[in-house]
C-alpha positions as a LaTeX table, in Angstrom:
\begin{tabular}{lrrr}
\hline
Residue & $x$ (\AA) & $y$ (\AA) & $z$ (\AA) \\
\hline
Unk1 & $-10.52$ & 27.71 & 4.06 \\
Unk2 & $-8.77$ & 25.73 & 1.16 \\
Unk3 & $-8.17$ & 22.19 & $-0.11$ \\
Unk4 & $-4.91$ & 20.67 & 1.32 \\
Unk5 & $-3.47$ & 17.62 & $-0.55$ \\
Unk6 & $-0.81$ & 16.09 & 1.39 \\
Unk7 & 1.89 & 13.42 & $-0.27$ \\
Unk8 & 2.18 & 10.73 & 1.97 \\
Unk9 & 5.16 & 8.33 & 2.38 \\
Unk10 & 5.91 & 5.43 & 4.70 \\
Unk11 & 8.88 & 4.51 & 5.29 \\
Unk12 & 8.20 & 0.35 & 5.19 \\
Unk13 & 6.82 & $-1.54$ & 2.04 \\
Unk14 & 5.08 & $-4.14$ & 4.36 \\
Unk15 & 1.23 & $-4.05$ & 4.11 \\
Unk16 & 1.06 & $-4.47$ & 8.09 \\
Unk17 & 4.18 & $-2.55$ & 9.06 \\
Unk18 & 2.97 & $-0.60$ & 12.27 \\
Unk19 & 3.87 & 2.54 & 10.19 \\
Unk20 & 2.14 & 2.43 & 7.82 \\
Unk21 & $-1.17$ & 1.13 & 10.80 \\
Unk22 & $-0.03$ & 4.64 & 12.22 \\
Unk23 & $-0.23$ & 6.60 & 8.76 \\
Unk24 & $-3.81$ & 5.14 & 8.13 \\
Unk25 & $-4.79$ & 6.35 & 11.80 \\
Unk26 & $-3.22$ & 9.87 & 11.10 \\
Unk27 & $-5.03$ & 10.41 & 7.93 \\
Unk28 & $-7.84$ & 10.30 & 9.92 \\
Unk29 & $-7.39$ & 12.67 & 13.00 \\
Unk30 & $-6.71$ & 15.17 & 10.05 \\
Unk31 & $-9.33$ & 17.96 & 9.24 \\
Unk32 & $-12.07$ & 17.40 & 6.14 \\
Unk33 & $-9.78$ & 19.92 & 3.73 \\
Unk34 & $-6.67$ & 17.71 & 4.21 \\
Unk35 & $-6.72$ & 14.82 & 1.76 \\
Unk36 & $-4.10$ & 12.19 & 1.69 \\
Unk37 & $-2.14$ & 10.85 & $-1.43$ \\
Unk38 & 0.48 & 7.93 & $-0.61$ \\
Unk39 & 3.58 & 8.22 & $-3.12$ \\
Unk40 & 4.47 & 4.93 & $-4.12$ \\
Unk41 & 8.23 & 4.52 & $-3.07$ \\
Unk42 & 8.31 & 0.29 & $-3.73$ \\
Unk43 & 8.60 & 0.72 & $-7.91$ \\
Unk44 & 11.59 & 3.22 & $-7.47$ \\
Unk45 & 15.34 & 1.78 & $-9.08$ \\
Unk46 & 18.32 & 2.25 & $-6.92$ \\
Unk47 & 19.32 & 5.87 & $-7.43$ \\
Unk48 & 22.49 & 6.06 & $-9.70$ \\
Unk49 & 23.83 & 9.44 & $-10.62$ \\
Unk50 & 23.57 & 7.93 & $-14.55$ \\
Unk51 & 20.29 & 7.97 & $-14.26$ \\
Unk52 & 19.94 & 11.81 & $-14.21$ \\
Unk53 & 19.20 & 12.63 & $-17.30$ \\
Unk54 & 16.74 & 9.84 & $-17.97$ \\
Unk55 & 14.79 & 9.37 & $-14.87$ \\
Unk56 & 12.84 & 5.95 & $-14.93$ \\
Unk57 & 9.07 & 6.26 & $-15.01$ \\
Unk58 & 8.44 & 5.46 & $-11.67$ \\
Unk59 & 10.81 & 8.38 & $-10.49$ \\
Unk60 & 9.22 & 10.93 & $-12.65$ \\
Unk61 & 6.00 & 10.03 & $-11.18$ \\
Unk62 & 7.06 & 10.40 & $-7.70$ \\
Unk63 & 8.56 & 13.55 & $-8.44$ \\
Unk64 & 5.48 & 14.85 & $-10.02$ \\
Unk65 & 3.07 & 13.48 & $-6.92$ \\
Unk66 & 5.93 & 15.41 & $-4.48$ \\
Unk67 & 5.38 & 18.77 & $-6.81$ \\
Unk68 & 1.35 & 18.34 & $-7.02$ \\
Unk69 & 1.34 & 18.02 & $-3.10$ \\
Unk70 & 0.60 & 21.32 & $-0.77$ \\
Unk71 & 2.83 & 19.50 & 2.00 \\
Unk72 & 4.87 & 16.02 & 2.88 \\
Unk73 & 3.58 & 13.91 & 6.03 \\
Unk74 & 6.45 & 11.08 & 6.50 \\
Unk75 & 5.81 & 8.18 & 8.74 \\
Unk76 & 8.87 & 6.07 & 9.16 \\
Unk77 & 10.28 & 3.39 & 10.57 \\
Unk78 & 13.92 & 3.02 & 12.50 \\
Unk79 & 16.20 & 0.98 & 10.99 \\
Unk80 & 19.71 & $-0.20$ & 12.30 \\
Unk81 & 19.33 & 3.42 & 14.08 \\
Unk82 & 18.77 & 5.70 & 11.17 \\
Unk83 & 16.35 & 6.01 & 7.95 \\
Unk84 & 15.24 & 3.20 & 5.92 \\
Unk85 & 17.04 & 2.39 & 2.56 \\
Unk86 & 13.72 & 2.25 & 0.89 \\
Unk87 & 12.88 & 5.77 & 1.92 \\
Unk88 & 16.22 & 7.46 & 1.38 \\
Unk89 & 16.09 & 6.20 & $-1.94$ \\
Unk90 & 13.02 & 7.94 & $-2.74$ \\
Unk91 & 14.22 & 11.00 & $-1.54$ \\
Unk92 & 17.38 & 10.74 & $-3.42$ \\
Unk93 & 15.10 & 10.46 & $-6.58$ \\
Unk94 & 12.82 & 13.51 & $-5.76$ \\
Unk95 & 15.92 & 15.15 & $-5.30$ \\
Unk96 & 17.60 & 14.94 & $-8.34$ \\
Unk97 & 19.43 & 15.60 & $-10.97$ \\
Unk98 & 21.00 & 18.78 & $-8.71$ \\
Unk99 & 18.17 & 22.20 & $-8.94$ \\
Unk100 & 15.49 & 20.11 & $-9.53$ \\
Unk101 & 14.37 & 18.96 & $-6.52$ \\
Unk102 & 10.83 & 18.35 & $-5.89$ \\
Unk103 & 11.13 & 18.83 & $-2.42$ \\
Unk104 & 11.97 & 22.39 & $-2.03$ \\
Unk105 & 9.38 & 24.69 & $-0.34$ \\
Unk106 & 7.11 & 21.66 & 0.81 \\
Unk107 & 6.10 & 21.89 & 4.23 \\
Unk108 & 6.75 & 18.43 & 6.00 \\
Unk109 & 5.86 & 16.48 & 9.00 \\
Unk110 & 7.89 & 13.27 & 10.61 \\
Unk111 & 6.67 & 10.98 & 12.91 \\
Unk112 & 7.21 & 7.05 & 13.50 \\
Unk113 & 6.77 & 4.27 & 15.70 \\
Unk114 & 8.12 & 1.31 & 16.54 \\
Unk115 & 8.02 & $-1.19$ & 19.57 \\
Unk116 & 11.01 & $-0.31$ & 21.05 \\
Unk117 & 10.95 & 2.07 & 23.73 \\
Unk118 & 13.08 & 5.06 & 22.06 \\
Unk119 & 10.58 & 5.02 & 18.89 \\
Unk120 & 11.54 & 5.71 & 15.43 \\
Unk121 & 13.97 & 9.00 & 17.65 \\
Unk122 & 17.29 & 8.67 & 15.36 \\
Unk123 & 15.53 & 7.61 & 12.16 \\
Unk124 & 13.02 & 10.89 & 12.60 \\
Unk125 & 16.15 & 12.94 & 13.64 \\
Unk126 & 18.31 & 11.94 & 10.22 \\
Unk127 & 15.29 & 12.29 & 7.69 \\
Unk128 & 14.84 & 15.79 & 9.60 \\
Unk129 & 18.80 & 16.69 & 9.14 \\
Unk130 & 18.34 & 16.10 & 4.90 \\
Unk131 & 15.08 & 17.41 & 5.18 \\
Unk132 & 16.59 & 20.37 & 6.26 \\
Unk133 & 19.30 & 20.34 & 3.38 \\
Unk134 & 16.70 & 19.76 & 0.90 \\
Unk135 & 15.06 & 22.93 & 1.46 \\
Unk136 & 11.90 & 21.61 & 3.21 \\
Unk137 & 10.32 & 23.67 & 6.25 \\
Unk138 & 9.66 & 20.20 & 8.54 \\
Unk139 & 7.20 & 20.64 & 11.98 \\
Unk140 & 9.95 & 20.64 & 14.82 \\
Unk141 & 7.23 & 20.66 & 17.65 \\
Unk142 & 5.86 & 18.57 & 19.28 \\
Unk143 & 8.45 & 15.71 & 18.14 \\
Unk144 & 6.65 & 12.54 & 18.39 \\
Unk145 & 8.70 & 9.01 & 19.12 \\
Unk146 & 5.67 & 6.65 & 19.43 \\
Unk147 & 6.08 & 3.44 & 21.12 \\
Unk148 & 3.50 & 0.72 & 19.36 \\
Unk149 & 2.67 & $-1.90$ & 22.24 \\
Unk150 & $-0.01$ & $-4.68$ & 21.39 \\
Unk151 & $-3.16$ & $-3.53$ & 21.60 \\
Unk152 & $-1.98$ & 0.23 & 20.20 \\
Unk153 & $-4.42$ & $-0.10$ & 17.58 \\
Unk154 & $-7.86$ & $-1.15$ & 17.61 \\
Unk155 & $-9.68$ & $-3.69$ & 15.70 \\
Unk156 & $-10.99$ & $-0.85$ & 12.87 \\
Unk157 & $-7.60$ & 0.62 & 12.75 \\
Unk158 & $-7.92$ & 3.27 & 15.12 \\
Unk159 & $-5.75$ & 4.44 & 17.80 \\
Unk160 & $-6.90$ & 2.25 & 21.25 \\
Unk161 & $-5.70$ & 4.50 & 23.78 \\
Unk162 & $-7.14$ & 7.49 & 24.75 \\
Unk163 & $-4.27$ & 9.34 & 25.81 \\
Unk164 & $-1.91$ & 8.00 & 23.28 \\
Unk165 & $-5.27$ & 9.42 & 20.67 \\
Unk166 & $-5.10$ & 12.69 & 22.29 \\
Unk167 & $-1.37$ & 13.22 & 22.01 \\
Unk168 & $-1.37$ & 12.06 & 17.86 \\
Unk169 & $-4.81$ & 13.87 & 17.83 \\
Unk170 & $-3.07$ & 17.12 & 19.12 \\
Unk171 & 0.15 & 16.61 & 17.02 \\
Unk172 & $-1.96$ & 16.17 & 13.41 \\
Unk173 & $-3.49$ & 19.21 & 14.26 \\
Unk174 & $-0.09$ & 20.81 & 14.84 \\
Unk175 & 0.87 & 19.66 & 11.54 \\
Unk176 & $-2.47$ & 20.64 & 9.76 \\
Unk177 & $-1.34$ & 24.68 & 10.97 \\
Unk178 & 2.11 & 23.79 & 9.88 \\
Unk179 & 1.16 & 23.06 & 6.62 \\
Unk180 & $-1.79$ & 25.78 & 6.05 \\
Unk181 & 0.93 & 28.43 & 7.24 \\
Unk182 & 3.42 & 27.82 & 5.15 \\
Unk183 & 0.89 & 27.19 & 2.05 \\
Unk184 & $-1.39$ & 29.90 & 2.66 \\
Unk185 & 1.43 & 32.19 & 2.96 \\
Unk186 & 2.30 & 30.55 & $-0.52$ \\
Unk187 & $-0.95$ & 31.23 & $-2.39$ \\
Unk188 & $-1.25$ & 34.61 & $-0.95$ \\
Unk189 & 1.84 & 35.77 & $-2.77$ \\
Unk190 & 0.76 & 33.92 & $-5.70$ \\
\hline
\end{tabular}
């Protein structure tokens, strides 16, 4: 079995965002080949067409962390019932200028949570829709809208309940096959 390293990006800059609690709890329900590399999305400039043909710094090196990754594992907040500014504009850099997008082939995952009841369901459903564009296979089973109550997480970061750790426990390693079946399939043609 091979070495998986997954690009990582949450969808809130705040250090205690419940997003990015659930991202650190993900990373580790994930098997001992998957290793975890969060691309810094809180450097990036406003995207501006302009820009194209002199990407900033911090855009080049997001673009390069999206290309060096096997697969994509976003974990995103909901807001004002779609995806976050912050992460669209990331994406809009990886994307660019048009035929060079570093997100073409990379096998992603989308989850969320939030403490409303419907979970992070429209914001996971528009990232999926220009995931889709962009040319990058995301996991459409089992969808996961996770509802963060107090007490979700425990006091080492982990996830409290047992059935809400089964369900996230069952849907990383859903994501783990996703990934290894659409790489392996990669680096046997290779």
């Amino acid at each position: 079995m091979g070495q998986y390293r997954i690009g990582l990006l949450i969808g809130s800059l705040r250090q205690e965002s419940i997003n990015r609690q659930l991202a650190n709890a993900l990373t580790k329900m994930a098997p001992s080949s998957f290793t975890f590399h969060e691309c810094r999305i809180d450097d990036l400039p406003l995207y501006n067409q302009d820009d194209d043909s002199h990407q900033a710094a911090p855009v080049r090196r997001l673009k390069q962390e999206v290309r060096e990754a096997d697969g994509i594992l976003f974990v995103t907040p909901e807001y004002n019932r779609s995806v976050p500014g912050v992460l669209k504009n990331a994406i809009d850099h990886a994307s660019r200028p048009y035929g060079d997008s570093a997100w073409q082939g990379k096998p992603a995952g989308v989850i969320g949570g939030s403490i409303g009841a419907a979970g992070t369901a429209m914001s996971q459903q528009h990232l999926r829709n220009i995931l889709a564009y962009l040319d990058a296979p995301t996991m459409g089973q089992p969808e996961a809208y996770i509802h963060v109550k107090e007490g979700f997480f425990d006091d080492a970061g982990n996830v409290a309940n047992e059935g809400s750790r089964k369900f996230l426990q069952d849907w990383m390693d859903r994501y783990a096959q996703w990934v290894r079946l659409h790489v392996d399939a990669g680096r046997a043609r290779a």
